[in-house]
Short mmCIF file of C-alpha atoms in Angstrom, two decimals:
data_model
loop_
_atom_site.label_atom_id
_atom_site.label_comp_id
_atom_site.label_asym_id
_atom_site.label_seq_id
_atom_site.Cartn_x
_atom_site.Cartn_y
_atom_site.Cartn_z
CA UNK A 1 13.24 -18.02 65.24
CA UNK A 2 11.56 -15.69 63.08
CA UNK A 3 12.37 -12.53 61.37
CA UNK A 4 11.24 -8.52 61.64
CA UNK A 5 10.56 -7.14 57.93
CA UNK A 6 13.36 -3.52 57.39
CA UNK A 7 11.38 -1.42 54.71
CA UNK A 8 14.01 0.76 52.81
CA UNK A 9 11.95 3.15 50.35
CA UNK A 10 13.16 4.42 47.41
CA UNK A 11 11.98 6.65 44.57
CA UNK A 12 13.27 6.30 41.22
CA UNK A 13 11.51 7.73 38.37
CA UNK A 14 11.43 5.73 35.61
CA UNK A 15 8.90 6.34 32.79
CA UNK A 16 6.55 8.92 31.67
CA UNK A 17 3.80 6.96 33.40
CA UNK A 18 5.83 4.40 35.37
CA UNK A 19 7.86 4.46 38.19
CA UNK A 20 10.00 1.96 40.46
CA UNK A 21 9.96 2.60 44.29
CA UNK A 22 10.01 0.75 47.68
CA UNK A 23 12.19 -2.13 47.58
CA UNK A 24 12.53 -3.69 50.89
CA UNK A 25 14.30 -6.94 52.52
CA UNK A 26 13.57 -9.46 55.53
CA UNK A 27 15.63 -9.36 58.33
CA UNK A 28 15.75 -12.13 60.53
CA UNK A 29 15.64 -11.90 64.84
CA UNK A 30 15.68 -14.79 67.57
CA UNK A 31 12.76 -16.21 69.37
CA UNK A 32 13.50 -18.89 71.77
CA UNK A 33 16.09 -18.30 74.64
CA UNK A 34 19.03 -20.58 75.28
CA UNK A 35 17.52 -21.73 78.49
CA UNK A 36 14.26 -21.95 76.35
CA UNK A 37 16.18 -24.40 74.20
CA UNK A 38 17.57 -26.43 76.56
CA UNK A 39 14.03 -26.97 78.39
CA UNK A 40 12.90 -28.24 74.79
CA UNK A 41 15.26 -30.35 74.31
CA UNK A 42 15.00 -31.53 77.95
CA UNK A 43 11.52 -31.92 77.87
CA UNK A 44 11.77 -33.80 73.97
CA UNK A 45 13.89 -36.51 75.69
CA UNK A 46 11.86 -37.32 79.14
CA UNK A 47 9.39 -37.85 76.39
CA UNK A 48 10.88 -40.16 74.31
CA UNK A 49 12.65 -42.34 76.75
CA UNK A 50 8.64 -42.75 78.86
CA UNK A 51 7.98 -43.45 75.21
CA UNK A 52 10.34 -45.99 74.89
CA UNK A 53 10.20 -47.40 77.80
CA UNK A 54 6.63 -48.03 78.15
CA UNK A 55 7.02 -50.31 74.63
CA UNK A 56 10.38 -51.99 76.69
CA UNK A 57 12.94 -50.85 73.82
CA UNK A 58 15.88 -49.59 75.20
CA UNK A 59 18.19 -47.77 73.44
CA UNK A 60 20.98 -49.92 72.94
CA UNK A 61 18.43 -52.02 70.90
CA UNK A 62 17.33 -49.67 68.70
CA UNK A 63 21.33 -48.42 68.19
CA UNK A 64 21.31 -52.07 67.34
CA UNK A 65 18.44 -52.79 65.45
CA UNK A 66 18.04 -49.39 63.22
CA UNK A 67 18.35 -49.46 59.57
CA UNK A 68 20.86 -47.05 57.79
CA UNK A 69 20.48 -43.67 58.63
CA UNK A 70 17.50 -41.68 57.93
CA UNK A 71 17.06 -39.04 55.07
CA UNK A 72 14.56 -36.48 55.14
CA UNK A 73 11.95 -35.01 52.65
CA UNK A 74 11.61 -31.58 52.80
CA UNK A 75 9.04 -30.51 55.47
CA UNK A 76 6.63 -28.05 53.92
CA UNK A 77 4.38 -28.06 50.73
CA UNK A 78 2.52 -25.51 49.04
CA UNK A 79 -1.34 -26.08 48.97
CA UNK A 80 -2.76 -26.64 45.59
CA UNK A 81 -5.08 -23.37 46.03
CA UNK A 82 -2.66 -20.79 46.94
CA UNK A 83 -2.78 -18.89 43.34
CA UNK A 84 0.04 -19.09 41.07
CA UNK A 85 3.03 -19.06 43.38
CA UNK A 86 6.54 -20.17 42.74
CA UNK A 87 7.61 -20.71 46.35
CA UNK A 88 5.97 -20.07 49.52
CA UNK A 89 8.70 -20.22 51.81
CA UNK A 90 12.58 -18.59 52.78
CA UNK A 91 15.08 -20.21 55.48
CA UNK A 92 15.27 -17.48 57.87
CA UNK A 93 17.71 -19.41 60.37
CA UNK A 94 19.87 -22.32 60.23
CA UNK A 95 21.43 -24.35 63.15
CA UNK A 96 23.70 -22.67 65.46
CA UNK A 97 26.93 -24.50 64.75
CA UNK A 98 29.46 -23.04 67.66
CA UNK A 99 27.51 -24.40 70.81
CA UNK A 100 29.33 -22.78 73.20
CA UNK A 101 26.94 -21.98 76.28
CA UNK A 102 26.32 -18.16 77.18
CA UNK A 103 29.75 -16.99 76.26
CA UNK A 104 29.02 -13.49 77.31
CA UNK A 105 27.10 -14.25 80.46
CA UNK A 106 24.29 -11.92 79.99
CA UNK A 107 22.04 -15.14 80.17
CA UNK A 108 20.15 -14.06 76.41
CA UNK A 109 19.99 -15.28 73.22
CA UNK A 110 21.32 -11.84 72.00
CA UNK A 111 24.94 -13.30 71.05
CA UNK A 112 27.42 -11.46 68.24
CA UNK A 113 28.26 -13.16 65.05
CA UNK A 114 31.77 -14.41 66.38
CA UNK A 115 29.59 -16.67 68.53
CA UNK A 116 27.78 -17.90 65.54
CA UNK A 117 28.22 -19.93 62.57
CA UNK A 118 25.85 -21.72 60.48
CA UNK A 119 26.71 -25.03 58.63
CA UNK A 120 28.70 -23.24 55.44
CA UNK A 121 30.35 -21.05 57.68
CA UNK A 122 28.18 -17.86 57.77
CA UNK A 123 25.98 -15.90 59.97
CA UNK A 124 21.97 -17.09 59.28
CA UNK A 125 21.63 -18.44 62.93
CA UNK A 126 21.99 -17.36 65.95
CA UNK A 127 23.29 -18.05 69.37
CA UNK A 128 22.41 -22.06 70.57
CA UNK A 129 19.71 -22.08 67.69
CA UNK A 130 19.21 -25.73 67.39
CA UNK A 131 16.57 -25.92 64.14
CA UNK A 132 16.14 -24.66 60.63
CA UNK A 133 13.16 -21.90 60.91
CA UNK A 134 11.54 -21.77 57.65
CA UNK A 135 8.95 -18.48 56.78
CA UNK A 136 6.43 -17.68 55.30
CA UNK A 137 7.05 -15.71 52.48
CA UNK A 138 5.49 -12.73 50.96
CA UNK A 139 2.80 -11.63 52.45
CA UNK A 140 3.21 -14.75 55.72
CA UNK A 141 -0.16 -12.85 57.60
CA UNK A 142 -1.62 -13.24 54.01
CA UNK A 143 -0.84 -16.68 53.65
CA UNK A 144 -1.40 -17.82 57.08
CA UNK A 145 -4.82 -16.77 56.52
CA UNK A 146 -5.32 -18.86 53.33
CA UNK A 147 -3.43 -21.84 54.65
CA UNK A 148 -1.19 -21.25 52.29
CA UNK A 149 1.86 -23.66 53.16
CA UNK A 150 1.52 -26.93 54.98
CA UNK A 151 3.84 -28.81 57.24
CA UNK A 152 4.39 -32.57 56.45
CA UNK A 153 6.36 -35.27 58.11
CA UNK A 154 9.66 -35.39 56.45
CA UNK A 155 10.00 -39.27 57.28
CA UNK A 156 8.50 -42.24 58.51
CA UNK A 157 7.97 -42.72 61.95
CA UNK A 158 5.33 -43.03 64.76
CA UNK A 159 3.13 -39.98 66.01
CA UNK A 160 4.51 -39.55 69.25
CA UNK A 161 3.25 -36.35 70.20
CA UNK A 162 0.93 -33.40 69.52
CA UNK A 163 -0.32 -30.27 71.56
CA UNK A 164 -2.71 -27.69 70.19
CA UNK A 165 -4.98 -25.38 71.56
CA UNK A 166 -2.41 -22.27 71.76
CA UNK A 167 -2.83 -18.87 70.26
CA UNK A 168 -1.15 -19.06 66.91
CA UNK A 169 -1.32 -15.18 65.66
CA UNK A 170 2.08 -14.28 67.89
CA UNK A 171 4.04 -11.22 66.30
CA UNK A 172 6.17 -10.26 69.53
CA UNK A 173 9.16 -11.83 71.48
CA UNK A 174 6.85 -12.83 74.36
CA UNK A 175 7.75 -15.55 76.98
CA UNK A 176 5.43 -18.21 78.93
CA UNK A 177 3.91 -18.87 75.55
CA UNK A 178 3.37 -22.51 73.52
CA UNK A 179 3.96 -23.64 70.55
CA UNK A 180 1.27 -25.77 68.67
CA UNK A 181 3.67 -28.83 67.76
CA UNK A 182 3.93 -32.20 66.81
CA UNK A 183 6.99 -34.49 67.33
CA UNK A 184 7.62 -37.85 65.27
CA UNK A 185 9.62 -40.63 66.81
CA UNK A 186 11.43 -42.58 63.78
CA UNK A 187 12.65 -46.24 63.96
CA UNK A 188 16.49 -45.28 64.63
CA UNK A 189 15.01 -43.01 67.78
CA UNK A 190 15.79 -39.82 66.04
CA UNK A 191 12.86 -37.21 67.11
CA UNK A 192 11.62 -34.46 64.46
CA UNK A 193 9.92 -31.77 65.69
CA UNK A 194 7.38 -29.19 64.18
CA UNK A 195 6.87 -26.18 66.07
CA UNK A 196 4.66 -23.38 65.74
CA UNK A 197 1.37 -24.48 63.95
CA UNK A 198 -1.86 -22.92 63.43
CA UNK A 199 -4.30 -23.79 66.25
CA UNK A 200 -7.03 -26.43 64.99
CA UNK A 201 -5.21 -27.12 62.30
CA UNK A 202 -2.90 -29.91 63.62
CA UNK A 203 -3.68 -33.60 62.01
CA UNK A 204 -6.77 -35.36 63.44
CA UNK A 205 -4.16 -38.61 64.27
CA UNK A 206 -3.99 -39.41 67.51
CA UNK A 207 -0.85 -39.89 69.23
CA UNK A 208 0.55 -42.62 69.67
CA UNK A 209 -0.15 -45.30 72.58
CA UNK A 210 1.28 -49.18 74.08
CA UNK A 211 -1.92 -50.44 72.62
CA UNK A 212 -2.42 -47.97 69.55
CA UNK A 213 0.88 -47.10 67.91
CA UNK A 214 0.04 -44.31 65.09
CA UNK A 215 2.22 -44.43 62.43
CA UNK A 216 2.86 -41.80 59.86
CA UNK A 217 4.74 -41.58 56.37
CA UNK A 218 7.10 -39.09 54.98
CA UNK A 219 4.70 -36.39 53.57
CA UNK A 220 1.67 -37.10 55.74
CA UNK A 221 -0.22 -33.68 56.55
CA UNK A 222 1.02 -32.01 60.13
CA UNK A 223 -0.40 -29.25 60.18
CA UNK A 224 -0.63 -25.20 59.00
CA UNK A 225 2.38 -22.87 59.33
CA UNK A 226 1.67 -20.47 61.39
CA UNK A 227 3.15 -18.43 64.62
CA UNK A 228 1.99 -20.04 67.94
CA UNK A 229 4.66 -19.69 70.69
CA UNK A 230 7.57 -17.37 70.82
CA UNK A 231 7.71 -16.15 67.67
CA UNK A 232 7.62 -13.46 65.68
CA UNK A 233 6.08 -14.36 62.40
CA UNK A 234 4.16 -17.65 60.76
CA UNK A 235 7.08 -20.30 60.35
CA UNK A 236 8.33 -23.45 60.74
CA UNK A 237 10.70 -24.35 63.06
CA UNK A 238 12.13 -27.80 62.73
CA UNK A 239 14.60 -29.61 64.65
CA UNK A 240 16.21 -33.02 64.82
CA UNK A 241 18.04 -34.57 67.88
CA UNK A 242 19.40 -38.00 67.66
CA UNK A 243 18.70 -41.08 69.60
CA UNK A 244 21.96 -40.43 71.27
CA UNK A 245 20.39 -36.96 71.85
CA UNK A 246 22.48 -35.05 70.31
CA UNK A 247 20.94 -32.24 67.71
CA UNK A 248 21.64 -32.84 64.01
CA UNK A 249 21.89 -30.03 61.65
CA UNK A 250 20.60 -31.81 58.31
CA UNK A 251 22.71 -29.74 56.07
CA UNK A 252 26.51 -30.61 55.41
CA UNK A 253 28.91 -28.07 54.82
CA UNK A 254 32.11 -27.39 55.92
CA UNK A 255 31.45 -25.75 59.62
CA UNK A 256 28.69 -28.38 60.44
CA UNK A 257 30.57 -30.14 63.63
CA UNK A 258 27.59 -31.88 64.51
CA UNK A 259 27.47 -34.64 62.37
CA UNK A 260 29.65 -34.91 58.75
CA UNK A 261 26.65 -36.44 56.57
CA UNK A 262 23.62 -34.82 55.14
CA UNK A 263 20.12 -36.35 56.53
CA UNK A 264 18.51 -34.71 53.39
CA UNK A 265 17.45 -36.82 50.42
CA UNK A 266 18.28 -34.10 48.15
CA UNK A 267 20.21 -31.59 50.13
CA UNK A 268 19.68 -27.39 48.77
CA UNK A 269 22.24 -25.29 48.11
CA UNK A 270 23.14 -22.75 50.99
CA UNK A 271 21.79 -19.95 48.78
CA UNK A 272 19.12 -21.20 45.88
CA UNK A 273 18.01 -16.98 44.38
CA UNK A 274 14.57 -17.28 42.90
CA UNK A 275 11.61 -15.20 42.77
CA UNK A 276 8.66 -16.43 45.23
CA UNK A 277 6.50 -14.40 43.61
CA UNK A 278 4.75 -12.11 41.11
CA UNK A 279 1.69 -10.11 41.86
CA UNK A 280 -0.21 -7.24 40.95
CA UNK A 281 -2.03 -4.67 43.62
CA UNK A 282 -4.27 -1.90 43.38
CA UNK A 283 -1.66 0.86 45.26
CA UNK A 284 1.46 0.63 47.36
CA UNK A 285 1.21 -2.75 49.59
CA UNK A 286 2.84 -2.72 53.32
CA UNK A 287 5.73 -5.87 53.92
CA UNK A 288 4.51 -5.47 57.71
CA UNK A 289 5.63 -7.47 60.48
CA UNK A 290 2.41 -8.03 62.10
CA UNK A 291 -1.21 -9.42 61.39
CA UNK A 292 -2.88 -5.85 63.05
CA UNK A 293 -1.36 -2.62 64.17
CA UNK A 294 -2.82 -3.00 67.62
CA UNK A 295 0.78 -4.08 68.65
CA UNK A 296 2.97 -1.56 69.94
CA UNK A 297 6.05 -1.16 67.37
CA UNK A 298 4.87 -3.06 64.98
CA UNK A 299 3.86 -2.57 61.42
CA UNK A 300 0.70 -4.14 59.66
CA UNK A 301 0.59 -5.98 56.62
CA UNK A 302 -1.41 -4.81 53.81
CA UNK A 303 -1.45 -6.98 50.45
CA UNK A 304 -4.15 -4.77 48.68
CA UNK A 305 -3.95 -7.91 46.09
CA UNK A 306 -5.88 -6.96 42.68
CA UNK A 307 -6.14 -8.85 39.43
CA UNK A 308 -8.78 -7.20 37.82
CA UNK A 309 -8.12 -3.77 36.87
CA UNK A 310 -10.20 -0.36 34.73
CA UNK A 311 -8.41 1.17 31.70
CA UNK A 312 -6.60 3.97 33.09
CA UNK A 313 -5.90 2.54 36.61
CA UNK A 314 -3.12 2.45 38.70
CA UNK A 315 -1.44 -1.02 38.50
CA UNK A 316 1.40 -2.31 40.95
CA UNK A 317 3.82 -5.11 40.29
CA UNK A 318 5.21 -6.60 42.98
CA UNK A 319 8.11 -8.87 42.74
CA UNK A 320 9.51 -10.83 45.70
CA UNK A 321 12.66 -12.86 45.63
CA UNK A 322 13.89 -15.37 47.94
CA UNK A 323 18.03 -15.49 48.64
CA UNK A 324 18.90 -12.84 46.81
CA UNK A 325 22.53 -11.89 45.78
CA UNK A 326 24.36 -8.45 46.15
CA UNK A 327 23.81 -6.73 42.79
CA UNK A 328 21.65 -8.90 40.81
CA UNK A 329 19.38 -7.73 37.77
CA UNK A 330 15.32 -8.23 37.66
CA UNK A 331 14.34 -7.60 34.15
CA UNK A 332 10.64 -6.96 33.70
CA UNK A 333 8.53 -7.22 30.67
CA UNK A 334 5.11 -6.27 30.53
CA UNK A 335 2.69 -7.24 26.99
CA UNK A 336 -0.94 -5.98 26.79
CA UNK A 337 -3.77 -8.36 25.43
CA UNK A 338 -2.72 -8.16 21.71
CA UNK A 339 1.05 -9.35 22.45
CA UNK A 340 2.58 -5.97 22.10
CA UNK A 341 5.74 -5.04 24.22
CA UNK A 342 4.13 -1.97 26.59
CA UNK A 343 6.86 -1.94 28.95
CA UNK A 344 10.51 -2.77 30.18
CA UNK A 345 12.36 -2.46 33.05
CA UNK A 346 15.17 -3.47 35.36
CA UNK A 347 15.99 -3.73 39.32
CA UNK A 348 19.17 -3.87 40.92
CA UNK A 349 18.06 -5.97 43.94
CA UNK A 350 20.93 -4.47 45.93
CA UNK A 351 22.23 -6.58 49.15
CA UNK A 352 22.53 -10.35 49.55
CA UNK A 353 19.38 -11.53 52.34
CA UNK A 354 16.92 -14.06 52.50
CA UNK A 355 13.87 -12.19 50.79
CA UNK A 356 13.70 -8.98 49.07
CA UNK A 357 11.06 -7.49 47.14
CA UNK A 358 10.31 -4.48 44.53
CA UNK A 359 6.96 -2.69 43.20
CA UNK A 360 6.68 -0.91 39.56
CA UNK A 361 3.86 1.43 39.11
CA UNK A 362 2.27 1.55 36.02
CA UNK A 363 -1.28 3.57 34.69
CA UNK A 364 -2.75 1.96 32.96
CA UNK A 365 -3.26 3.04 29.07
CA UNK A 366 -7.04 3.59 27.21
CA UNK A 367 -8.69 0.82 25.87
CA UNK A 368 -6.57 -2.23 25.97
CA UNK A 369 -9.13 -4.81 27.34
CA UNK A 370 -7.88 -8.35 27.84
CA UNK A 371 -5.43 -10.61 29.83
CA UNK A 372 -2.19 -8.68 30.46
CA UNK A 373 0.94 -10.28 31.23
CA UNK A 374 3.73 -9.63 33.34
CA UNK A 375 7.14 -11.60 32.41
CA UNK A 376 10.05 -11.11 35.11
CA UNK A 377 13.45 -12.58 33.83
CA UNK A 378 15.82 -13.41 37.12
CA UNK A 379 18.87 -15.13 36.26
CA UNK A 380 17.77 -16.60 33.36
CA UNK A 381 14.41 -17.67 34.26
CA UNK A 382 11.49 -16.26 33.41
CA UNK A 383 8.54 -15.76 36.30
CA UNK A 384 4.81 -14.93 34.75
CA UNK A 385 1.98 -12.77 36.21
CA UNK A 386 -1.78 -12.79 34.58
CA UNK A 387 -3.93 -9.83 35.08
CA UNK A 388 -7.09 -8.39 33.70
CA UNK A 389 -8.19 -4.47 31.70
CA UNK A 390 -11.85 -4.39 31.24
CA UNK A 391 -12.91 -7.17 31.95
CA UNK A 392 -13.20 -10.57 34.81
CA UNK A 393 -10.89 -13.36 34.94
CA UNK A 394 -11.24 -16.47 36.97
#
């Protein structure tokens, strides 16, 4: 489900005392197997229908009974002290759309694209991936750490299951590992599922019982993103199956054969290009893959996050986009303390992907002391930094 971060450096010069290098993009990888998958989705229904059947609803009834199809809220939120963030997340993977079983017979997840589609028709799946995995993004180890981005309930329904207690800090495809999850039961019998929590973290509802239904509402706290289970990086993964139990992709598009109807309230566009985030750091920062370089192949991350700088410093910018598009245009604007222009430049952001990212390096002039401010202009919007010369800032 998750995705391995390519670094691609390169050294421009730009400026007598400025420079733009290392731009970079996320790449995504699997995580769960096919057989994995079907063992979820196995396991998701033995536990609704004991669910069911231990309150005597069958599932003719609730065909019956439900009201009109359910619409989903959007699953994550950014928490209130993560500092001055535009977004906190990217869609790494969609649903796998062609659910053709194992076509090559190697018995792995490790399918090519003509095996693949997601619902508008392109490649950000892949083989029998039945949820939309949803990243951290920048700096996930970061933001994991700060409880950055929480998961929420994207509908009404009762708590129908929780497990905890698994190591959440998972940067490798390993197998025999669990998720931390929590699954929702809603009142048409559709199940949501939210895999891959942070350990502790998970509400303090219980689940649900005969004698003690729990109920929860659409944007009730879940839980902490995170990477518990197989995967590869702190995301969510979130699926839907039916009461029919048949997975729904929530998006519509024209190669969703699932079902022909979004089950979003307010559906996104396939790509929506924005910048996450703007930052400043006190030297080169590391997009790593991992939490700690104790793992074989893997890189670390390093934020180095500074705000408050000396005259005469090294300052970097970092800019990080989600969804970019081939060849689009960062324009960057930098103003010391008394409003004067001290720098411009621009980045071609190069490939289309899910995240991509930049750094400028500026020293800083003499003197100078104040609130500095970064301005980034990407398609017409403008995306503001705040950082300090000489002096604190809260």
């Amino acid at each position: 489900m998750k995705n391995i971060i390519a670094i691609f450096a390169i050294f421009i010069s730009f400026h007598s005392y400025s420079q733009l290098l290392n731009q970079g993009k996320r790449n995504n990888v699997q995580c769960m197997t096919p057989d994995e998958i079907t063992a979820f989705k196995q396991d998701l229904i033995n536990k609704r229908d004991a669910f069911l059947k231990g309150r005597n609803i069958s599932k003719a009834q609730l065909r019956v009974a439900a009201p009109q199809q359910i619409l989903f809220g959007w699953p994550l939120q950014a928490t209130a002290d993560y500092d001055f963030t535009y977004n906190t997340s990217i869609i790494t993977n969609f649903v796998d759309q062609n659910r053709s079983a194992d076509p090559s017979g190697d018995g792995d997840a490790f399918e090519p694209p003509q095996w693949m589609d997601d619902w508008n028709c392109g490649k950000r799946t892949y083989d029998q991936h039945d949820a939309e995995d949803i990243g951290n993004w920048p700096f996930a180890w970061h933001m994991y750490d700060v409880n950055a981005t929480i998961v929420v309930a994207a509908a009404d329904g009762e708590l129908m299951e929780k497990n905890s207690g698994n190591y959440d800090k998972n940067c490798a495809w390993s197998s025999g590992v669990s998720p931390n999850l929590v699954r929702i039961l809603h009142d048409d019998g559709t199940v949501s599922s939210y895999l891959h929590m942070k350990n502790g973290s998970l509400t303090s509802l219980p689940e649900s019982t005969i004698s003690n239904p729990v109920r929860v509402k659409k944007g009730d706290y879940l839980g902490i993103v995170a990477s518990s289970g197989r995967s590869t990086g702190p995301h969510l993964h979130f699926s839907i199956y039916d009461i029919n139990d048949a997975l729904i992709d929530p998006f519509t598009g024209n190669c969703n054969a699932l079902n022909n109807t979004t089950w979003w309230e307010n559906q996104r566009n396939y790509w929506e290009p924005q910048i996450n985030k703007v930052m400043t750091h006190s030297t080169i920062p590391v997009v790593g893959d991992c939490w700690g370089n104790e793992h074989l192949g893997h890189i670390k991350e390093e934020m180095y996050g500074k705000n408050n700088f000396s005259s005469g410093e090294v300052c970097v910018i970092g800019t990080y986009l989600q969804d970019k598009q081939d060849n689009d245009v960062v324009t960057g604007n930098l103003f010391s303390p008394n409003g004067t222009l001290q720098e411009v430049w621009t980045h071609t952001v190069g490939s289309t992907g899910a995240g991509g990212y930049f750094n400028k390096v500026i020293l800083l002039p003499a003197g100078n002391s104040g609130t500095w401010i970064v301005r980034m202009n990407y398609r017409s919007k403008y995306y503001y930094h705040f950082f300090t010369v000489g002096c604190n800032s809260s």
